[in-house]
Amino acid sequence: NSTVSESLSIELALRSNTAVQKLKDTPYDILDAVDFFLKHGCPKAGRITVAQAVDLHLERQKDRGLRDTSASKDHKNFNSNFKPFLKSFGKRLLISITAEEVEKWLKTREAEWIKKKGAKWSPNTWNSYRNVLCGFWGTMADKNYCSKALNPFEKLAIREERDGNIRSKIIFAQDAEKFFLFLEGRAKSIRKDYRRETWFDLAANVLSWFCGVRSEERDLVSWDDLDRDAEYSESLNLPDLTGWELSIYANEEKKGQSKILPIPEHAKKWLILVESKIGTLKGPVFHGDFFQRYSSRKKEFEKETGIKIPTNSARHTFASHHLALWGNEGCTKMRMGHKENSTTLFDNYLTIVKHKKAIPYYGIIPLEVKLNEERQEKVKALAVKISALRKQSNIGQLCWDQNMELQPVQDWEEFDQQHEEYWSPPAGIKYTDDLLLLPDDDKELIKVILPEVKI
């Protein structure tokens, strides 16, 4: 026993010495290495293989109520996104995968594609694979099977799209307004049992198109994190603050803030309208199979208008218009959550969207709101007119003249004489003692002349 104990002690000493030697040319000591290992190499939930992790990921997708496109091994999306990954890494421990390995693996896949098809992947294809696998790792980190900080797929470069591709994905104000009015109209006309979901989806689109929420953040964004009374330090030099902001956290446990997105004034009007229809917005922003429904809405819109909305249009449209409106590259980069150099991408944006074109984009509001705002302007002018006319009447009464214009009534006898010559008034006019009198209350009179807009 004593010999075995001595041998183990010697072996431990040798291993410790080797570890120290490996660290001697670095700014770290062996305690740093141990601390790092305990933090990132000993997941609380235990060590699992990549194959086990993929199974857990699919189970979670099913628990979220997603369709087979995101939750089934029998779907083509699984064959594209996970099957090749499992073939190369399935038996490996999840926490053993490195950024260098996954980059080499993904580039090898692309090389095979080039050999087969004669062309590279589009930036969208590369970024799509990257985003799916980033999300997979994030799910496992939230379940404590790996470290969020060591996500190897986040190290993969985000490929920028060519200018021509970006140009086709930026939707200008005129067509963006048509799309949102289409969504508003559909929410009002669809069957009642689908109406709530349709309004909910419209609100999610508002955050994507006008506020900068990205599809990769689908699991991290919640209506519960919308602050409608945000306070700001005077030292903040950010031009787009509005008092409403949405916090997006680095993980589903809300440990660490990823970014903050202000809600522009016109976007507030959309959200207020939605809540007037279905109540306070709560829970996940992207509910259930939102992205499948969104794809269907785009196809319906294209069929109705001939306007095509490509993949990633919301992201590029938001970023290009935000940059053009505020002229602050750092602020736009912050809202997009870009960590990489975005100069080339932003230069492309600025050649496509100018400040003058960005202004109407930030004026897109619901038709119902627009009509009611126009009515309010008319109401203000009419209230002044009614007040002035009542002051001209000895009895404080108003009536229609022969041209259906408002006029003051000076006394009852005059009113009786005039009344005999009048045609029937518009619906809603009150009668008092068989006399054709308009309402005494100014607000009631305004409702008669300018009915509230109901669409």
GROMACS .gro file of C-alpha atoms in nm:
model
  455
    1ASN     CA    1   0.000   0.000   0.000
    2SER     CA    2   0.280   0.236   0.087
    3THR     CA    3   0.452   0.165  -0.248
    4VAL     CA    4   0.130   0.235  -0.442
    5SER     CA    5   0.072   0.556  -0.247
    6GLU     CA    6   0.427   0.675  -0.317
    7SER     CA    7   0.388   0.594  -0.689
    8LEU     CA    8   0.065   0.790  -0.710
    9SER     CA    9   0.222   1.087  -0.534
   10ILE     CA   10   0.515   1.081  -0.774
   11GLU     CA   11   0.281   1.054  -1.074
   12LEU     CA   12   0.073   1.346  -0.944
   13ALA     CA   13   0.382   1.555  -0.888
   14LEU     CA   14   0.509   1.482  -1.240
   15ARG     CA   15   0.174   1.573  -1.394
   16SER     CA   16   0.157   1.893  -1.191
   17ASN     CA   17   0.508   1.985  -1.298
   18THR     CA   18   0.421   1.916  -1.664
   19ALA     CA   19   0.116   2.140  -1.631
   20VAL     CA   20   0.325   2.419  -1.483
   21GLN     CA   21   0.580   2.385  -1.766
   22LYS     CA   22   0.305   2.414  -2.028
   23LEU     CA   23   0.186   2.737  -1.868
   24LYS     CA   24   0.524   2.899  -1.817
   25ASP     CA   25   0.514   3.101  -2.141
   26THR     CA   26   0.162   3.226  -2.078
   27PRO     CA   27   0.031   3.497  -1.842
   28TYR     CA   28  -0.159   3.225  -1.647
   29ASP     CA   29  -0.067   2.994  -1.364
   30ILE     CA   30  -0.196   2.646  -1.277
   31LEU     CA   31  -0.470   2.785  -1.051
   32ASP     CA   32  -0.606   2.986  -1.346
   33ALA     CA   33  -0.616   2.667  -1.549
   34VAL     CA   34  -0.795   2.477  -1.272
   35ASP     CA   35  -1.050   2.757  -1.224
   36PHE     CA   36  -1.116   2.769  -1.599
   37PHE     CA   37  -1.161   2.393  -1.613
   38LEU     CA   38  -1.401   2.389  -1.320
   39LYS     CA   39  -1.605   2.668  -1.478
   40HIS     CA   40  -1.619   2.541  -1.835
   41GLY     CA   41  -1.508   2.177  -1.833
   42CYS     CA   42  -1.734   2.043  -1.561
   43PRO     CA   43  -2.092   2.116  -1.672
   44LYS     CA   44  -2.343   2.101  -1.387
   45ALA     CA   45  -2.577   1.869  -1.576
   46GLY     CA   46  -2.296   1.630  -1.663
   47ARG     CA   47  -2.097   1.541  -1.973
   48ILE     CA   48  -2.289   1.419  -2.276
   49THR     CA   49  -2.205   1.331  -2.635
   50VAL     CA   50  -2.307   1.543  -2.932
   51ALA     CA   51  -2.561   1.276  -3.033
   52GLN     CA   52  -2.724   1.293  -2.689
   53ALA     CA   53  -2.724   1.672  -2.706
   54VAL     CA   54  -2.902   1.674  -3.044
   55ASP     CA   55  -3.171   1.443  -2.906
   56LEU     CA   56  -3.223   1.679  -2.610
   57HIS     CA   57  -3.238   1.976  -2.846
   58LEU     CA   58  -3.511   1.813  -3.056
   59GLU     CA   59  -3.709   1.725  -2.743
   60ARG     CA   60  -3.698   2.087  -2.637
   61GLN     CA   61  -3.819   2.199  -2.981
   62LYS     CA   62  -4.115   1.962  -2.946
   63ASP     CA   63  -4.187   2.093  -2.597
   64ARG     CA   64  -4.207   2.442  -2.745
   65GLY     CA   65  -4.479   2.321  -2.979
   66LEU     CA   66  -4.273   2.362  -3.297
   67ARG     CA   67  -4.352   2.168  -3.612
   68ASP     CA   68  -4.151   1.885  -3.763
   69THR     CA   69  -3.943   2.138  -3.959
   70SER     CA   70  -3.763   2.218  -3.634
   71ALA     CA   71  -3.829   1.913  -3.417
   72SER     CA   72  -3.820   1.592  -3.623
   73LYS     CA   73  -3.537   1.369  -3.742
   74ASP     CA   74  -3.753   1.273  -4.039
   75HIS     CA   75  -3.764   1.624  -4.182
   76LYS     CA   76  -3.526   1.748  -4.453
   77ASN     CA   77  -3.412   2.033  -4.226
   78PHE     CA   78  -3.267   1.779  -3.982
   79ASN     CA   79  -3.089   1.600  -4.266
   80SER     CA   80  -2.940   1.930  -4.379
   81ASN     CA   81  -2.853   2.086  -4.044
   82PHE     CA   82  -2.773   1.801  -3.807
   83LYS     CA   83  -2.712   1.476  -3.994
   84PRO     CA   84  -2.370   1.579  -4.135
   85PHE     CA   85  -2.280   1.728  -3.796
   86LEU     CA   86  -2.364   1.402  -3.620
   87LYS     CA   87  -2.165   1.202  -3.875
   88SER     CA   88  -1.851   1.397  -3.787
   89PHE     CA   89  -1.901   1.474  -3.418
   90GLY     CA   90  -2.181   1.249  -3.289
   91LYS     CA   91  -1.962   1.030  -3.065
   92ARG     CA   92  -1.756   1.320  -2.932
   93LEU     CA   93  -1.820   1.485  -2.596
   94LEU     CA   94  -2.010   1.805  -2.653
   95ILE     CA   95  -1.769   2.017  -2.450
   96SER     CA   96  -1.468   1.884  -2.644
   97ILE     CA   97  -1.560   2.053  -2.973
   98THR     CA   98  -1.343   2.351  -3.070
   99ALA     CA   99  -1.402   2.647  -3.298
  100GLU     CA  100  -1.114   2.543  -3.525
  101GLU     CA  101  -1.267   2.198  -3.576
  102VAL     CA  102  -1.616   2.320  -3.664
  103GLU     CA  103  -1.480   2.582  -3.904
  104LYS     CA  104  -1.270   2.319  -4.082
  105TRP     CA  105  -1.572   2.084  -4.092
  106LEU     CA  106  -1.809   2.345  -4.234
  107LYS     CA  107  -1.559   2.456  -4.497
  108THR     CA  108  -1.510   2.090  -4.594
  109ARG     CA  109  -1.887   2.061  -4.642
  110GLU     CA  110  -1.882   2.370  -4.860
  111ALA     CA  111  -1.591   2.230  -5.064
  112GLU     CA  112  -1.791   1.913  -5.128
  113TRP     CA  113  -2.081   2.128  -5.245
  114ILE     CA  114  -1.854   2.324  -5.482
  115LYS     CA  115  -1.721   1.999  -5.626
  116LYS     CA  116  -2.075   1.875  -5.677
  117LYS     CA  117  -2.250   2.196  -5.792
  118GLY     CA  118  -1.964   2.409  -5.917
  119ALA     CA  119  -2.047   2.708  -5.694
  120LYS     CA  120  -1.988   2.823  -5.336
  121TRP     CA  121  -2.263   2.850  -5.080
  122SER     CA  122  -2.442   3.181  -5.070
  123PRO     CA  123  -2.369   3.393  -4.762
  124ASN     CA  124  -2.725   3.316  -4.649
  125THR     CA  125  -2.661   2.938  -4.661
  126TRP     CA  126  -2.339   2.964  -4.462
  127ASN     CA  127  -2.500   3.200  -4.207
  128SER     CA  128  -2.806   2.976  -4.178
  129TYR     CA  129  -2.596   2.671  -4.082
  130ARG     CA  130  -2.401   2.887  -3.838
  131ASN     CA  131  -2.717   3.024  -3.675
  132VAL     CA  132  -2.884   2.683  -3.636
  133LEU     CA  133  -2.578   2.537  -3.465
  134CYS     CA  134  -2.527   2.849  -3.251
  135GLY     CA  135  -2.884   2.807  -3.131
  136PHE     CA  136  -2.828   2.438  -3.064
  137TRP     CA  137  -2.525   2.511  -2.847
  138GLY     CA  138  -2.716   2.788  -2.668
  139THR     CA  139  -2.996   2.545  -2.583
  140MET     CA  140  -2.747   2.302  -2.432
  141ALA     CA  141  -2.576   2.584  -2.238
  142ASP     CA  142  -2.913   2.687  -2.092
  143LYS     CA  143  -2.955   2.328  -1.977
  144ASN     CA  144  -2.605   2.338  -1.820
  145TYR     CA  145  -2.444   2.082  -2.051
  146CYS     CA  146  -2.182   2.326  -2.184
  147SER     CA  147  -2.054   2.680  -2.144
  148LYS     CA  148  -2.229   2.968  -2.322
  149ALA     CA  149  -1.898   3.156  -2.329
  150LEU     CA  150  -1.727   2.879  -2.529
  151ASN     CA  151  -1.982   2.843  -2.809
  152PRO     CA  152  -1.755   2.728  -3.095
  153PHE     CA  153  -2.008   2.822  -3.361
  154GLU     CA  154  -2.007   3.188  -3.260
  155LYS     CA  155  -1.644   3.201  -3.368
  156LEU     CA  156  -1.751   3.123  -3.726
  157ALA     CA  157  -1.747   3.438  -3.938
  158ILE     CA  158  -2.078   3.587  -4.047
  159ARG     CA  159  -2.050   3.622  -4.422
  160GLU     CA  160  -2.157   3.950  -4.570
  161GLU     CA  161  -2.384   3.944  -4.869
  162ARG     CA  162  -2.283   4.101  -5.197
  163ASP     CA  163  -2.418   4.447  -5.272
  164GLY     CA  164  -2.661   4.314  -5.530
  165ASN     CA  165  -2.803   4.059  -5.286
  166ILE     CA  166  -2.838   4.317  -5.010
  167ARG     CA  167  -3.009   4.562  -5.243
  168SER     CA  168  -3.278   4.307  -5.328
  169LYS     CA  169  -3.344   4.242  -4.959
  170ILE     CA  170  -3.399   4.604  -4.856
  171ILE     CA  171  -3.766   4.697  -4.874
  172PHE     CA  172  -3.838   5.069  -4.907
  173ALA     CA  173  -4.111   5.252  -4.719
  174GLN     CA  174  -4.379   5.234  -4.988
  175ASP     CA  175  -4.370   4.854  -5.012
  176ALA     CA  176  -4.306   4.803  -4.639
  177GLU     CA  177  -4.618   5.006  -4.566
  178LYS     CA  178  -4.820   4.794  -4.809
  179PHE     CA  179  -4.697   4.480  -4.632
  180PHE     CA  180  -4.791   4.603  -4.285
  181LEU     CA  181  -5.131   4.731  -4.398
  182PHE     CA  182  -5.181   4.387  -4.554
  183LEU     CA  183  -5.101   4.226  -4.217
  184GLU     CA  184  -5.334   4.469  -4.038
  185GLY     CA  185  -5.617   4.395  -4.280
  186ARG     CA  186  -5.567   4.022  -4.246
  187ALA     CA  187  -5.576   4.042  -3.865
  188LYS     CA  188  -5.913   4.215  -3.887
  189SER     CA  189  -6.069   3.990  -4.148
  190ILE     CA  190  -5.944   3.643  -4.052
  191ARG     CA  191  -6.169   3.396  -3.867
  192LYS     CA  192  -6.215   3.490  -3.503
  193ASP     CA  193  -6.043   3.177  -3.368
  194TYR     CA  194  -5.722   3.276  -3.555
  195ARG     CA  195  -5.747   3.649  -3.490
  196ARG     CA  196  -5.553   3.664  -3.163
  197GLU     CA  197  -5.261   3.470  -3.306
  198THR     CA  198  -5.257   3.692  -3.616
  199TRP     CA  199  -5.242   4.011  -3.410
  200PHE     CA  200  -4.968   3.855  -3.198
  201ASP     CA  201  -4.766   3.777  -3.512
  202LEU     CA  202  -4.813   4.133  -3.636
  203ALA     CA  203  -4.659   4.265  -3.314
  204ALA     CA  204  -4.361   4.029  -3.359
  205ASN     CA  205  -4.309   4.164  -3.710
  206VAL     CA  206  -4.309   4.518  -3.571
  207LEU     CA  207  -4.011   4.425  -3.351
  208SER     CA  208  -3.828   4.259  -3.643
  209TRP     CA  209  -3.883   4.530  -3.905
  210PHE     CA  210  -3.880   4.846  -3.697
  211CYS     CA  211  -3.676   4.764  -3.384
  212GLY     CA  212  -3.402   4.523  -3.497
  213VAL     CA  213  -3.492   4.191  -3.331
  214ARG     CA  214  -3.317   3.914  -3.526
  215SER     CA  215  -3.449   3.566  -3.600
  216GLU     CA  216  -3.149   3.414  -3.416
  217GLU     CA  217  -3.280   3.576  -3.098
  218ARG     CA  218  -3.611   3.390  -3.115
  219ASP     CA  219  -3.545   3.206  -2.787
  220LEU     CA  220  -3.418   3.511  -2.601
  221VAL     CA  221  -3.683   3.776  -2.661
  222SER     CA  222  -3.996   3.817  -2.449
  223TRP     CA  223  -4.270   4.078  -2.419
  224ASP     CA  224  -4.210   4.062  -2.045
  225ASP     CA  225  -3.879   4.245  -2.104
  226LEU     CA  226  -4.042   4.549  -2.266
  227ASP     CA  227  -3.988   4.858  -2.049
  228ARG     CA  228  -4.233   5.140  -2.128
  229ASP     CA  229  -4.083   5.384  -1.881
  230ALA     CA  230  -3.709   5.367  -1.942
  231GLU     CA  231  -3.487   5.629  -1.784
  232TYR     CA  232  -3.161   5.735  -1.946
  233SER     CA  233  -2.842   5.897  -1.830
  234GLU     CA  234  -2.775   6.238  -1.983
  235SER     CA  235  -2.429   6.113  -2.074
  236LEU     CA  236  -2.571   5.865  -2.325
  237ASN     CA  237  -2.514   5.999  -2.672
  238LEU     CA  238  -2.763   5.777  -2.853
  239PRO     CA  239  -3.005   5.946  -3.097
  240ASP     CA  240  -3.277   5.678  -3.114
  241LEU     CA  241  -3.393   5.659  -2.749
  242THR     CA  242  -3.771   5.692  -2.704
  243GLY     CA  243  -3.855   5.592  -2.347
  244TRP     CA  244  -3.964   5.244  -2.455
  245GLU     CA  245  -3.702   4.973  -2.485
  246LEU     CA  246  -3.679   4.597  -2.517
  247SER     CA  247  -3.401   4.409  -2.339
  248ILE     CA  248  -3.260   4.098  -2.503
  249TYR     CA  249  -3.058   3.877  -2.272
  250ALA     CA  250  -2.759   3.659  -2.349
  251ASN     CA  251  -2.942   3.342  -2.248
  252GLU     CA  252  -3.286   3.216  -2.154
  253GLU     CA  253  -3.203   3.240  -1.785
  254LYS     CA  254  -3.154   3.616  -1.836
  255LYS     CA  255  -2.797   3.611  -1.708
  256GLY     CA  256  -2.630   3.903  -1.882
  257GLN     CA  257  -2.782   4.151  -2.120
  258SER     CA  258  -2.708   4.105  -2.488
  259LYS     CA  259  -2.851   4.431  -2.621
  260ILE     CA  260  -3.122   4.693  -2.573
  261LEU     CA  261  -3.355   4.796  -2.853
  262PRO     CA  262  -3.552   5.123  -2.840
  263ILE     CA  263  -3.908   5.112  -2.973
  264PRO     CA  264  -3.954   5.395  -3.230
  265GLU     CA  265  -4.259   5.618  -3.199
  266HIS     CA  266  -4.437   5.471  -3.501
  267ALA     CA  267  -4.371   5.116  -3.372
  268LYS     CA  268  -4.535   5.212  -3.041
  269LYS     CA  269  -4.854   5.291  -3.231
  270TRP     CA  270  -4.859   4.942  -3.382
  271LEU     CA  271  -4.809   4.777  -3.042
  272ILE     CA  272  -5.074   4.994  -2.877
  273LEU     CA  273  -5.320   4.901  -3.153
  274VAL     CA  274  -5.244   4.530  -3.109
  275GLU     CA  275  -5.300   4.552  -2.735
  276SER     CA  276  -5.630   4.733  -2.793
  277LYS     CA  277  -5.739   4.421  -2.984
  278ILE     CA  278  -5.600   4.134  -2.774
  279GLY     CA  279  -5.489   4.278  -2.440
  280THR     CA  280  -5.141   4.317  -2.290
  281LEU     CA  281  -4.862   4.143  -2.482
  282LYS     CA  282  -4.699   3.874  -2.266
  283GLY     CA  283  -4.464   3.579  -2.305
  284PRO     CA  284  -4.239   3.486  -2.600
  285VAL     CA  285  -4.241   3.730  -2.891
  286PHE     CA  286  -4.209   3.456  -3.153
  287HIS     CA  287  -4.494   3.226  -3.061
  288GLY     CA  288  -4.500   2.861  -3.176
  289ASP     CA  289  -4.444   2.825  -3.551
  290PHE     CA  290  -4.421   3.198  -3.613
  291PHE     CA  291  -4.161   3.169  -3.886
  292GLN     CA  292  -4.369   2.920  -4.086
  293ARG     CA  293  -4.670   3.151  -4.060
  294TYR     CA  294  -4.455   3.450  -4.154
  295SER     CA  295  -4.337   3.269  -4.466
  296SER     CA  296  -4.700   3.199  -4.561
  297ARG     CA  297  -4.796   3.565  -4.512
  298LYS     CA  298  -4.512   3.676  -4.742
  299LYS     CA  299  -4.629   3.436  -5.013
  300GLU     CA  300  -4.989   3.559  -4.981
  301PHE     CA  301  -4.869   3.918  -4.998
  302GLU     CA  302  -4.662   3.848  -5.309
  303LYS     CA  303  -4.960   3.679  -5.477
  304GLU     CA  304  -5.184   3.977  -5.397
  305THR     CA  305  -4.941   4.261  -5.479
  306GLY     CA  306  -4.658   4.113  -5.685
  307ILE     CA  307  -4.408   4.238  -5.424
  308LYS     CA  308  -4.155   3.974  -5.313
  309ILE     CA  309  -4.004   3.990  -4.964
  310PRO     CA  310  -3.681   3.783  -4.960
  311THR     CA  311  -3.531   3.605  -4.661
  312ASN     CA  312  -3.364   3.838  -4.408
  313SER     CA  313  -3.541   4.143  -4.552
  314ALA     CA  314  -3.656   4.258  -4.207
  315ARG     CA  315  -3.299   4.263  -4.073
  316HIS     CA  316  -3.144   4.442  -4.372
  317THR     CA  317  -3.436   4.683  -4.402
  318PHE     CA  318  -3.417   4.781  -4.036
  319ALA     CA  319  -3.039   4.823  -4.031
  320SER     CA  320  -3.016   5.022  -4.355
  321HIS     CA  321  -3.298   5.260  -4.263
  322HIS     CA  322  -3.174   5.303  -3.905
  323LEU     CA  323  -2.826   5.391  -4.031
  324ALA     CA  324  -2.963   5.628  -4.295
  325LEU     CA  325  -3.197   5.805  -4.053
  326TRP     CA  326  -2.957   5.855  -3.761
  327GLY     CA  327  -2.621   5.854  -3.938
  328ASN     CA  328  -2.459   5.684  -3.640
  329GLU     CA  329  -2.272   5.367  -3.736
  330GLY     CA  330  -2.185   5.279  -3.376
  331CYS     CA  331  -2.548   5.305  -3.268
  332THR     CA  332  -2.673   5.090  -3.557
  333LYS     CA  333  -2.403   4.832  -3.491
  334MET     CA  334  -2.510   4.822  -3.125
  335ARG     CA  335  -2.876   4.770  -3.217
  336MET     CA  336  -2.786   4.491  -3.457
  337GLY     CA  337  -2.563   4.320  -3.201
  338HIS     CA  338  -2.270   4.313  -3.444
  339LYS     CA  339  -1.938   4.222  -3.287
  340GLU     CA  340  -1.753   4.192  -3.614
  341ASN     CA  341  -1.639   4.469  -3.849
  342SER     CA  342  -1.948   4.601  -4.027
  343THR     CA  343  -1.789   4.878  -4.235
  344THR     CA  344  -1.831   4.709  -4.574
  345LEU     CA  345  -2.191   4.612  -4.501
  346PHE     CA  346  -2.276   4.961  -4.378
  347ASP     CA  347  -2.109   5.124  -4.679
  348ASN     CA  348  -2.339   4.914  -4.897
  349TYR     CA  349  -2.638   5.025  -4.693
  350LEU     CA  350  -2.552   5.391  -4.737
  351THR     CA  351  -2.530   5.357  -5.114
  352ILE     CA  352  -2.879   5.206  -5.122
  353VAL     CA  353  -3.079   5.400  -4.859
  354LYS     CA  354  -3.044   5.775  -4.820
  355HIS     CA  355  -3.168   5.984  -4.527
  356LYS     CA  356  -3.458   6.124  -4.728
  357LYS     CA  357  -3.583   5.771  -4.803
  358ALA     CA  358  -3.550   5.660  -4.441
  359ILE     CA  359  -3.785   5.928  -4.302
  360PRO     CA  360  -4.113   5.782  -4.441
  361TYR     CA  361  -4.012   5.434  -4.319
  362TYR     CA  362  -4.033   5.566  -3.964
  363GLY     CA  363  -4.378   5.706  -4.040
  364ILE     CA  364  -4.547   5.374  -4.124
  365ILE     CA  365  -4.847   5.344  -3.890
  366PRO     CA  366  -5.169   5.136  -3.889
  367LEU     CA  367  -5.449   5.255  -4.118
  368GLU     CA  368  -5.688   5.263  -3.823
  369VAL     CA  369  -5.451   5.485  -3.627
  370LYS     CA  370  -5.387   5.709  -3.928
  371LEU     CA  371  -5.758   5.768  -3.990
  372ASN     CA  372  -5.824   5.839  -3.624
  373GLU     CA  373  -5.529   6.078  -3.606
  374GLU     CA  374  -5.667   6.261  -3.910
  375ARG     CA  375  -6.007   6.270  -3.739
  376GLN     CA  376  -5.850   6.417  -3.424
  377GLU     CA  377  -5.704   6.703  -3.624
  378LYS     CA  378  -6.047   6.772  -3.772
  379VAL     CA  379  -6.204   6.744  -3.426
  380LYS     CA  380  -5.973   7.016  -3.291
  381ALA     CA  381  -6.069   7.255  -3.571
  382LEU     CA  382  -6.439   7.168  -3.541
  383ALA     CA  383  -6.438   7.222  -3.163
  384VAL     CA  384  -6.310   7.577  -3.212
  385LYS     CA  385  -6.576   7.643  -3.476
  386ILE     CA  386  -6.861   7.504  -3.262
  387SER     CA  387  -6.753   7.710  -2.960
  388ALA     CA  388  -6.748   8.029  -3.166
  389LEU     CA  389  -7.093   7.960  -3.320
  390ARG     CA  390  -7.255   7.884  -2.983
  391LYS     CA  391  -7.139   8.221  -2.857
  392GLN     CA  392  -7.326   8.381  -3.148
  393SER     CA  393  -7.654   8.214  -3.045
  394ASN     CA  394  -7.881   8.382  -2.790
  395ILE     CA  395  -8.001   8.039  -2.677
  396GLY     CA  396  -7.675   7.843  -2.725
  397GLN     CA  397  -7.826   7.622  -2.997
  398LEU     CA  398  -7.700   7.525  -3.341
  399CYS     CA  399  -7.871   7.388  -3.650
  400TRP     CA  400  -7.804   7.314  -4.016
  401ASP     CA  401  -7.856   7.573  -4.284
  402GLN     CA  402  -7.983   7.485  -4.632
  403ASN     CA  403  -7.628   7.388  -4.738
  404MET     CA  404  -7.595   7.160  -4.438
  405GLU     CA  405  -7.352   7.396  -4.270
  406LEU     CA  406  -7.365   7.476  -3.898
  407GLN     CA  407  -7.528   7.804  -3.798
  408PRO     CA  408  -7.636   7.961  -3.465
  409VAL     CA  409  -8.004   7.978  -3.368
  410GLN     CA  410  -8.095   8.323  -3.225
  411ASP     CA  411  -8.440   8.239  -3.088
  412TRP     CA  412  -8.703   7.964  -3.096
  413GLU     CA  413  -8.937   8.148  -3.334
  414GLU     CA  414  -8.669   8.196  -3.593
  415PHE     CA  415  -8.573   7.831  -3.558
  416ASP     CA  416  -8.935   7.719  -3.610
  417GLN     CA  417  -8.962   7.920  -3.931
  418GLN     CA  418  -8.634   7.791  -4.069
  419HIS     CA  419  -8.709   7.436  -3.970
  420GLU     CA  420  -9.012   7.415  -4.202
  421GLU     CA  421  -8.787   7.457  -4.505
  422TYR     CA  422  -8.521   7.201  -4.410
  423TRP     CA  423  -8.468   6.856  -4.549
  424SER     CA  424  -8.415   6.561  -4.311
  425PRO     CA  425  -8.078   6.586  -4.136
  426PRO     CA  426  -7.808   6.319  -4.125
  427ALA     CA  427  -7.860   6.019  -3.898
  428GLY     CA  428  -7.787   6.083  -3.534
  429ILE     CA  429  -7.947   6.429  -3.503
  430LYS     CA  430  -8.147   6.474  -3.186
  431TYR     CA  431  -8.503   6.616  -3.178
  432THR     CA  432  -8.616   6.833  -2.888
  433ASP     CA  433  -8.986   6.932  -2.861
  434ASP     CA  434  -9.026   6.836  -3.227
  435LEU     CA  435  -8.758   7.086  -3.322
  436LEU     CA  436  -8.454   6.990  -3.526
  437LEU     CA  437  -8.180   7.065  -3.272
  438LEU     CA  438  -7.822   6.946  -3.273
  439PRO     CA  439  -7.684   6.809  -2.942
  440ASP     CA  440  -7.619   7.062  -2.665
  441ASP     CA  441  -7.297   6.886  -2.568
  442ASP     CA  442  -7.006   6.976  -2.797
  443LYS     CA  443  -6.848   6.628  -2.775
  444GLU     CA  444  -7.178   6.465  -2.874
  445LEU     CA  445  -7.214   6.709  -3.162
  446ILE     CA  446  -6.864   6.628  -3.285
  447LYS     CA  447  -6.948   6.254  -3.283
  448VAL     CA  448  -7.252   6.330  -3.502
  449ILE     CA  449  -7.049   6.528  -3.754
  450LEU     CA  450  -6.729   6.323  -3.735
  451PRO     CA  451  -6.808   5.962  -3.633
  452GLU     CA  452  -6.522   5.765  -3.478
  453VAL     CA  453  -6.329   5.553  -3.725
  454LYS     CA  454  -6.404   5.183  -3.702
  455ILE     CA  455  -6.245   4.957  -3.960
   0.00000   0.00000   0.00000
